mmCIF file of C-alpha atoms in Angstrom:
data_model
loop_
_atom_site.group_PDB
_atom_site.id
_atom_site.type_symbol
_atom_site.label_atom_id
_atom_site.label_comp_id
_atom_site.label_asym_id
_atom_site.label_seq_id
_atom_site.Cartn_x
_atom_site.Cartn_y
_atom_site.Cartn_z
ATOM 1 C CA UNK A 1 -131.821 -253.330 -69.105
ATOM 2 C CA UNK A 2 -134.332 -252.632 -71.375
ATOM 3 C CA UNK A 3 -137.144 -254.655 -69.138
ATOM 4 C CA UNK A 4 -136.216 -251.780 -66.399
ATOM 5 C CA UNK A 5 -136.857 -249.108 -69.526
ATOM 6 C CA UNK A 6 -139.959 -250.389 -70.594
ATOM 7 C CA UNK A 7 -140.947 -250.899 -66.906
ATOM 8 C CA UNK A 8 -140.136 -246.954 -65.999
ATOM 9 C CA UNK A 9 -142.157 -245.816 -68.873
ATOM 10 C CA UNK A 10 -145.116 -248.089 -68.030
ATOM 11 C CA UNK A 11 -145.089 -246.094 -64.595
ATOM 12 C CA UNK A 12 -144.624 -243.002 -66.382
ATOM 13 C CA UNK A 13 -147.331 -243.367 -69.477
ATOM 14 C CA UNK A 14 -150.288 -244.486 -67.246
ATOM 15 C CA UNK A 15 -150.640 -241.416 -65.074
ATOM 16 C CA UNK A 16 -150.252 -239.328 -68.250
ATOM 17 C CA UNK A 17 -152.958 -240.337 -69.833
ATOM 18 C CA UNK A 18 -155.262 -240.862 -67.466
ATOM 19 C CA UNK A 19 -154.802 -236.715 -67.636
ATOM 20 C CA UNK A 20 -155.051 -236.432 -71.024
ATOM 21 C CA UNK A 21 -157.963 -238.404 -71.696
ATOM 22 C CA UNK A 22 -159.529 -236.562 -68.983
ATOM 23 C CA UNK A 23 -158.614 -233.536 -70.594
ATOM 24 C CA UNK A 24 -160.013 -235.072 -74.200
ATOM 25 C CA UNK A 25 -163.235 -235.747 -72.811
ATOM 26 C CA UNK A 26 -163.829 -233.305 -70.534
ATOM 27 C CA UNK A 27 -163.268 -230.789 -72.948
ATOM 28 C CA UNK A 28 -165.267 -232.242 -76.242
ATOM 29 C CA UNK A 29 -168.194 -233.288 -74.074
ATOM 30 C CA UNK A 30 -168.357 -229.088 -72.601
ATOM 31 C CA UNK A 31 -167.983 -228.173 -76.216
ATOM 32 C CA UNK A 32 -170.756 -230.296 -77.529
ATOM 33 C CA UNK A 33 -172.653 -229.396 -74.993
ATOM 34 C CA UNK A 34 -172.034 -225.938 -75.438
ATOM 35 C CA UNK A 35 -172.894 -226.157 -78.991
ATOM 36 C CA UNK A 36 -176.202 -227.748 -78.202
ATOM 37 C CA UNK A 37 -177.238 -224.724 -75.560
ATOM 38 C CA UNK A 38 -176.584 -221.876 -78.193
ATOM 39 C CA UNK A 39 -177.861 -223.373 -81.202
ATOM 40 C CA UNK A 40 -174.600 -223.188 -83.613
ATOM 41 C CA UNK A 41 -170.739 -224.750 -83.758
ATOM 42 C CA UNK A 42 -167.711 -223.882 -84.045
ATOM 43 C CA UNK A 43 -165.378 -225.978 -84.779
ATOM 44 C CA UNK A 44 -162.071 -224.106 -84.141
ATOM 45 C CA UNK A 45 -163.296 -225.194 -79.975
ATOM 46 C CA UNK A 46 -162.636 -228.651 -80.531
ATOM 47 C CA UNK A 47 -158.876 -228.168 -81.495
ATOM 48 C CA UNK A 48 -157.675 -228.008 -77.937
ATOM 49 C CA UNK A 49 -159.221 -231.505 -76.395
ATOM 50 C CA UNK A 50 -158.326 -232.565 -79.246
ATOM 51 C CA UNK A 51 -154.521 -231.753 -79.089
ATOM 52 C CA UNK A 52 -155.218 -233.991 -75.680
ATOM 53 C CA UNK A 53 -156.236 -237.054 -77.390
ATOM 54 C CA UNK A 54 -153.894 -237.294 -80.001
ATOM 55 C CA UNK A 55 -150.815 -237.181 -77.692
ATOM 56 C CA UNK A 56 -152.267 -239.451 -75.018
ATOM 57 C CA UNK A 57 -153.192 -242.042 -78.151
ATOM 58 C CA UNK A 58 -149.661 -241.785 -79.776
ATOM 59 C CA UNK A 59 -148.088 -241.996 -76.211
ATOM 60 C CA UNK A 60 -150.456 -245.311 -75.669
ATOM 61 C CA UNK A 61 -149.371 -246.502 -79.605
ATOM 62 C CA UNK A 62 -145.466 -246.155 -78.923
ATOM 63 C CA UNK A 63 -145.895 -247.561 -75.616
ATOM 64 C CA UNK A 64 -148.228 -250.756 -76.986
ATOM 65 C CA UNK A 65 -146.572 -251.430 -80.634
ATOM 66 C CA UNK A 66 -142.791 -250.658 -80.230
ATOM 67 C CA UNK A 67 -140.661 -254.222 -79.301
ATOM 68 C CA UNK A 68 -139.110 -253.326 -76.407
ATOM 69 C CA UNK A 69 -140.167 -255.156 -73.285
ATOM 70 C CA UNK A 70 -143.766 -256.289 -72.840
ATOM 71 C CA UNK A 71 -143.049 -255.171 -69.461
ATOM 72 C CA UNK A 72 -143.797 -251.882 -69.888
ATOM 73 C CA UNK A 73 -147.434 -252.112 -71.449
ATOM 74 C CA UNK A 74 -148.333 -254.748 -68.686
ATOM 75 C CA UNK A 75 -147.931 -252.495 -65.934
ATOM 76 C CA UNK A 76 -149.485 -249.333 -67.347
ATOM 77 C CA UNK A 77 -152.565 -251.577 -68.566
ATOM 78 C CA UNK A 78 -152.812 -253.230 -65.005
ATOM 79 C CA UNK A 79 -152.582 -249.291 -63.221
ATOM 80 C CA UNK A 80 -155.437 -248.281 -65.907
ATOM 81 C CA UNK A 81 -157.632 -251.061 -65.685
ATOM 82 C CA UNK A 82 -157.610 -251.165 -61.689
ATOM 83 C CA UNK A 83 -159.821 -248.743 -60.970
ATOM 84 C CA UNK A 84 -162.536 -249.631 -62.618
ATOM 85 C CA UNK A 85 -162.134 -253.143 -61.680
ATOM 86 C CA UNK A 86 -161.985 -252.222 -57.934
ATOM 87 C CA UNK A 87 -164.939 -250.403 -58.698
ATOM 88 C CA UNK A 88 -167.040 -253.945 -58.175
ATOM 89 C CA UNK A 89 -166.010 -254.308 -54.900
ATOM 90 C CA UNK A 90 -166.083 -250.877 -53.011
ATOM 91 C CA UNK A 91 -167.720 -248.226 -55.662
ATOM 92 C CA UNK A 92 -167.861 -245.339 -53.225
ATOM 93 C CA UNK A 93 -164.736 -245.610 -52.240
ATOM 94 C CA UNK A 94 -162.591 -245.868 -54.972
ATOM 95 C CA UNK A 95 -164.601 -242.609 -56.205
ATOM 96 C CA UNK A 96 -163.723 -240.763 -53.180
ATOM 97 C CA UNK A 97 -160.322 -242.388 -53.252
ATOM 98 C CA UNK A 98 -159.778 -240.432 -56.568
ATOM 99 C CA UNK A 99 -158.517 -236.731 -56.551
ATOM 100 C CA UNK A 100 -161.351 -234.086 -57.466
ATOM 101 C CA UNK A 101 -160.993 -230.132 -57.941
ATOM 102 C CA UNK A 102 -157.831 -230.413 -60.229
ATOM 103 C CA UNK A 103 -156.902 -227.572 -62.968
ATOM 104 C CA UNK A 104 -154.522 -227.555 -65.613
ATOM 105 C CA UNK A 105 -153.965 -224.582 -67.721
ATOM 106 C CA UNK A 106 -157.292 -223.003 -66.256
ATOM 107 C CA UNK A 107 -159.118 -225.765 -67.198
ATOM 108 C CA UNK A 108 -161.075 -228.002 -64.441
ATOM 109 C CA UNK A 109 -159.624 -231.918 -64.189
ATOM 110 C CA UNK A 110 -162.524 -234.381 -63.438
ATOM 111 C CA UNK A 111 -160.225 -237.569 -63.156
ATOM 112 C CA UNK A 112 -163.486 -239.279 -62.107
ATOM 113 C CA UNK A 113 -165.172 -239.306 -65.426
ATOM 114 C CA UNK A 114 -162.631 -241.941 -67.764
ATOM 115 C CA UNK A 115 -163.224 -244.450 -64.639
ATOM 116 C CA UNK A 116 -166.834 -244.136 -64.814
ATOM 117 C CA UNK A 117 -167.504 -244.242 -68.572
ATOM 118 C CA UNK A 118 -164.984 -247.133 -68.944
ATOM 119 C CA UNK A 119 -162.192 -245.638 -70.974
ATOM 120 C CA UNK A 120 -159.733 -246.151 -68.791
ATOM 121 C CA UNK A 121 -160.567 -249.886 -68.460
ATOM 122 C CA UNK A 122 -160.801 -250.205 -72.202
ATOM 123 C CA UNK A 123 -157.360 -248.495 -72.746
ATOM 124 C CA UNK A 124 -156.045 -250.974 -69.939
ATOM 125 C CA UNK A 125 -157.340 -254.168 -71.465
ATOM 126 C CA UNK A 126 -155.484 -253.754 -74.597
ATOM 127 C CA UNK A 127 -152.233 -252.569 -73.130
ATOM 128 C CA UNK A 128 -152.815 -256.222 -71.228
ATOM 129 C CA UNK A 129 -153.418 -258.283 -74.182
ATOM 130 C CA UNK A 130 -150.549 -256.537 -76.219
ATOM 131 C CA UNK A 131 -148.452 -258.046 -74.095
ATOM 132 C CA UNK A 132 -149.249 -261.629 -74.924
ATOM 133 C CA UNK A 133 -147.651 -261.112 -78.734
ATOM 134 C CA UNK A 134 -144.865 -263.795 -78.863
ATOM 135 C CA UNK A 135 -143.430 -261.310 -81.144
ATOM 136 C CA UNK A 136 -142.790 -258.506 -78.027
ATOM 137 C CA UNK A 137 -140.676 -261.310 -75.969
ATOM 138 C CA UNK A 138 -138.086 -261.292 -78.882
ATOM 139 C CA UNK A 139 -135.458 -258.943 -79.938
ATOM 140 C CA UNK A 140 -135.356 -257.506 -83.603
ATOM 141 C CA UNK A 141 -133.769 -259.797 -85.868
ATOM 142 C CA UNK A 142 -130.186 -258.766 -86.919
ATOM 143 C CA UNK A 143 -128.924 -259.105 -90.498
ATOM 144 C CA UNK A 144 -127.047 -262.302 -91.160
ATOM 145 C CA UNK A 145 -123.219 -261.693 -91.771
ATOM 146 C CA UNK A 146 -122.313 -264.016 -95.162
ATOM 147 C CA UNK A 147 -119.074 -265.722 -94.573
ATOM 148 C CA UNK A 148 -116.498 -264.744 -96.929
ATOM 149 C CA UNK A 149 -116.065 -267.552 -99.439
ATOM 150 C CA UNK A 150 -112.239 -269.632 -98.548
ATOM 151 C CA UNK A 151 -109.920 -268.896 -102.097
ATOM 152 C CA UNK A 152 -109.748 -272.254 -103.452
ATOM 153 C CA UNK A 153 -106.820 -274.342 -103.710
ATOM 154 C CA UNK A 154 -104.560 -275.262 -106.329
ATOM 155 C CA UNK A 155 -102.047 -272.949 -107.932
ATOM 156 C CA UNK A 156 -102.474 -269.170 -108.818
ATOM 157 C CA UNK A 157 -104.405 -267.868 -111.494
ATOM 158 C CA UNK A 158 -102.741 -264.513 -112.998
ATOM 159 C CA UNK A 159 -105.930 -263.328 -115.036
ATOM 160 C CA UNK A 160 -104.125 -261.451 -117.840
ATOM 161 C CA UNK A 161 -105.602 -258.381 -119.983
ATOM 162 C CA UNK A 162 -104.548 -257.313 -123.645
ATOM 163 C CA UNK A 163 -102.326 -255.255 -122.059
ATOM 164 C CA UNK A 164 -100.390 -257.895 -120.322
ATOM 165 C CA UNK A 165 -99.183 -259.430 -123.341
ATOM 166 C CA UNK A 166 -95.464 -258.822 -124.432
ATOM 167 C CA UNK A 167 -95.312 -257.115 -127.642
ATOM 168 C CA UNK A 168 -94.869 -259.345 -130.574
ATOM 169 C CA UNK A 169 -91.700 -260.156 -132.363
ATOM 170 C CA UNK A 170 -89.800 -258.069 -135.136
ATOM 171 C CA UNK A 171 -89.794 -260.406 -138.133
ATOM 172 C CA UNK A 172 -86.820 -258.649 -139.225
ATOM 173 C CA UNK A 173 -83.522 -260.184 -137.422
ATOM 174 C CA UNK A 174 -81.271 -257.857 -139.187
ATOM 175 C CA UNK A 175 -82.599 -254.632 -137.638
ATOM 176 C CA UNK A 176 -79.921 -253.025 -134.838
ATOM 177 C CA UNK A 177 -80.633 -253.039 -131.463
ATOM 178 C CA UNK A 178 -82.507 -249.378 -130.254
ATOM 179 C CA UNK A 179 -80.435 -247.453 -128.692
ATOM 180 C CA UNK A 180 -80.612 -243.953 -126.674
ATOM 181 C CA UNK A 181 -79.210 -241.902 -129.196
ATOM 182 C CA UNK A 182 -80.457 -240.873 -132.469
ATOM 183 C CA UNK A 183 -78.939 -242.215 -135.464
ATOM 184 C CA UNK A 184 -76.398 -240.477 -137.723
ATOM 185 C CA UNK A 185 -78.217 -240.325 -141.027
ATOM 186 C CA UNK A 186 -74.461 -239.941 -142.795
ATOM 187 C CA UNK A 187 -72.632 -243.166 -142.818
ATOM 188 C CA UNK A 188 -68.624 -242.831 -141.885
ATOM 189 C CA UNK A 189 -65.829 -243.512 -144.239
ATOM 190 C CA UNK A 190 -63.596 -246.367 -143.926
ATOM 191 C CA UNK A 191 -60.196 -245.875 -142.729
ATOM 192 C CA UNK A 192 -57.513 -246.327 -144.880
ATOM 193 C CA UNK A 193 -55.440 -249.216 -144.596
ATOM 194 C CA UNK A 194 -52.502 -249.761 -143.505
ATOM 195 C CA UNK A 195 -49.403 -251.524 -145.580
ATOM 196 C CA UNK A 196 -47.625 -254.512 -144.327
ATOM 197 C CA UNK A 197 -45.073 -254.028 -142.041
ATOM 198 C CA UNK A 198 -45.915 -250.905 -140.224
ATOM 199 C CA UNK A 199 -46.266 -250.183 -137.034
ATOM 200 C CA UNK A 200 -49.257 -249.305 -134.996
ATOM 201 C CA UNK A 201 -47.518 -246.135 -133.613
ATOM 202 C CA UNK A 202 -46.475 -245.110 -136.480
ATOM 203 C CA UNK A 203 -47.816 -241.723 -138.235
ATOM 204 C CA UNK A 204 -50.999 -242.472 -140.546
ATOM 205 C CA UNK A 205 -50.193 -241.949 -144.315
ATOM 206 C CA UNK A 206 -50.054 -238.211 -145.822
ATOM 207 C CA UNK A 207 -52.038 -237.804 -148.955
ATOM 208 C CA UNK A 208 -51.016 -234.828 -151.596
ATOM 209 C CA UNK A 209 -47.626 -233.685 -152.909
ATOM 210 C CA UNK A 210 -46.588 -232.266 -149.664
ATOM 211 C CA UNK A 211 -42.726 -233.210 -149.363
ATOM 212 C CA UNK A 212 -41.719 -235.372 -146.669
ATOM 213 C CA UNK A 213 -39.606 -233.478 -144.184
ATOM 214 C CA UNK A 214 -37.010 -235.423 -142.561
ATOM 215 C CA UNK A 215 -37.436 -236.768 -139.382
ATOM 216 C CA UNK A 216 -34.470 -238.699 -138.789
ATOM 217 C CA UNK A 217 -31.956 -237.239 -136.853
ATOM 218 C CA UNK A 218 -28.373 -237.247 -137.208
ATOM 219 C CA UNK A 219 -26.943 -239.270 -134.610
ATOM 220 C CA UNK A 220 -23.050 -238.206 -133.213
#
């Protein structure tokens, strides 16, 4: 796919700037000229041709220097370079072949003049011999994935921090377990004990001189 890319803008890029470098020249020669007729310069005139120039040489640069096909350079080189070359063969008619009376913007288009002076043919040579870079033929290098290292065998390794560790032992063995509720700061009395004999259901003892009532009923 990207051969058919690079192919398409080869077609495309050639035509353009054969116009632009007419455009270029045409223009700075006329303005040179002009300069030389009345005697002084300006050099605010040469902005426009120039404007021309620049975008057909960074159309030429992306076209020559970005690895994308090689395709694309060797066809807009070959459409450059042929006219000139045919040139050896039938001059006259490739001149007449070539379109004449042209405008753009106003200004005139003399396609003829970058075939005659050899610009075009220069411009097509090097778009040709770009295209014999091994480097063009191969795609940009894409960043090595690292494998991810295999966890290595044998058993598991807990790495611990100081916070891991249990807390350290209480010395003291005598110490009461914690428990959720706060401690009563006054101790409880003992009960009192009982005397031999009694029962567990019976009454607990009475302290004082209260009199004992009697409890025992009279049975009929």
């Amino acid at each position: 796919m990207r051969h058919l890319w690079s192919f398409l803008a080869g077609l495309v890029v050639a035509p353009v700037t054969w116009v632009l470098v007419t455009l270029g020249q045409d223009g700075s020669a006329g303005t040179v000229d002009r300069w030389v007729e009345i005697g002084t310069s300006n050099s605010a005139n040469l902005i426009e041709p120039a404007v021309y120039l620049a975008v057909g040489g960074v159309l030429l640069g992306l076209l020559g220097t970005l690895r994308t096909s090689p395709l694309g350079p060797l066809v807009a080189g070959l459409l450059l370079a042929t006219p000139y070359v045919a040139m050896f063969v039938a001059p006259f008619e490739v001149r007449d072949r070539i379109p004449d009376g042209w405008k753009v913007f106003g200004d005139p288009l003399p396609l003829h003049q970058p075939v005659e002076n050899g610009t075009l043919f220069l411009i097509g040579l090097l778009l040709v011999v770009a295209t014999f870079s091994g480097q063009r033929w191969r795609r940009w290098p894409r960043p090595a994935v690292e494998p991810t290292p295999a966890p290595a065998e044998g058993p598991e390794r807990n790495d611990f921090t100081l916070t891991d560790w249990p807390p350290a032992e209480s010395t003291d063995r005598d110490t009461a377990p914690p428990s959720l509720g706060y401690p009563d700061p006054t101790p409880t009395e003992p009960l009192p004990r009982r005397t031999g004999g009694g029962s567990p259901w019976s009454a607990p003892p009475r302290t004082g001189n209260r009199p004992e009532e009697d409890t025992t009923t009279e049975i009929r």
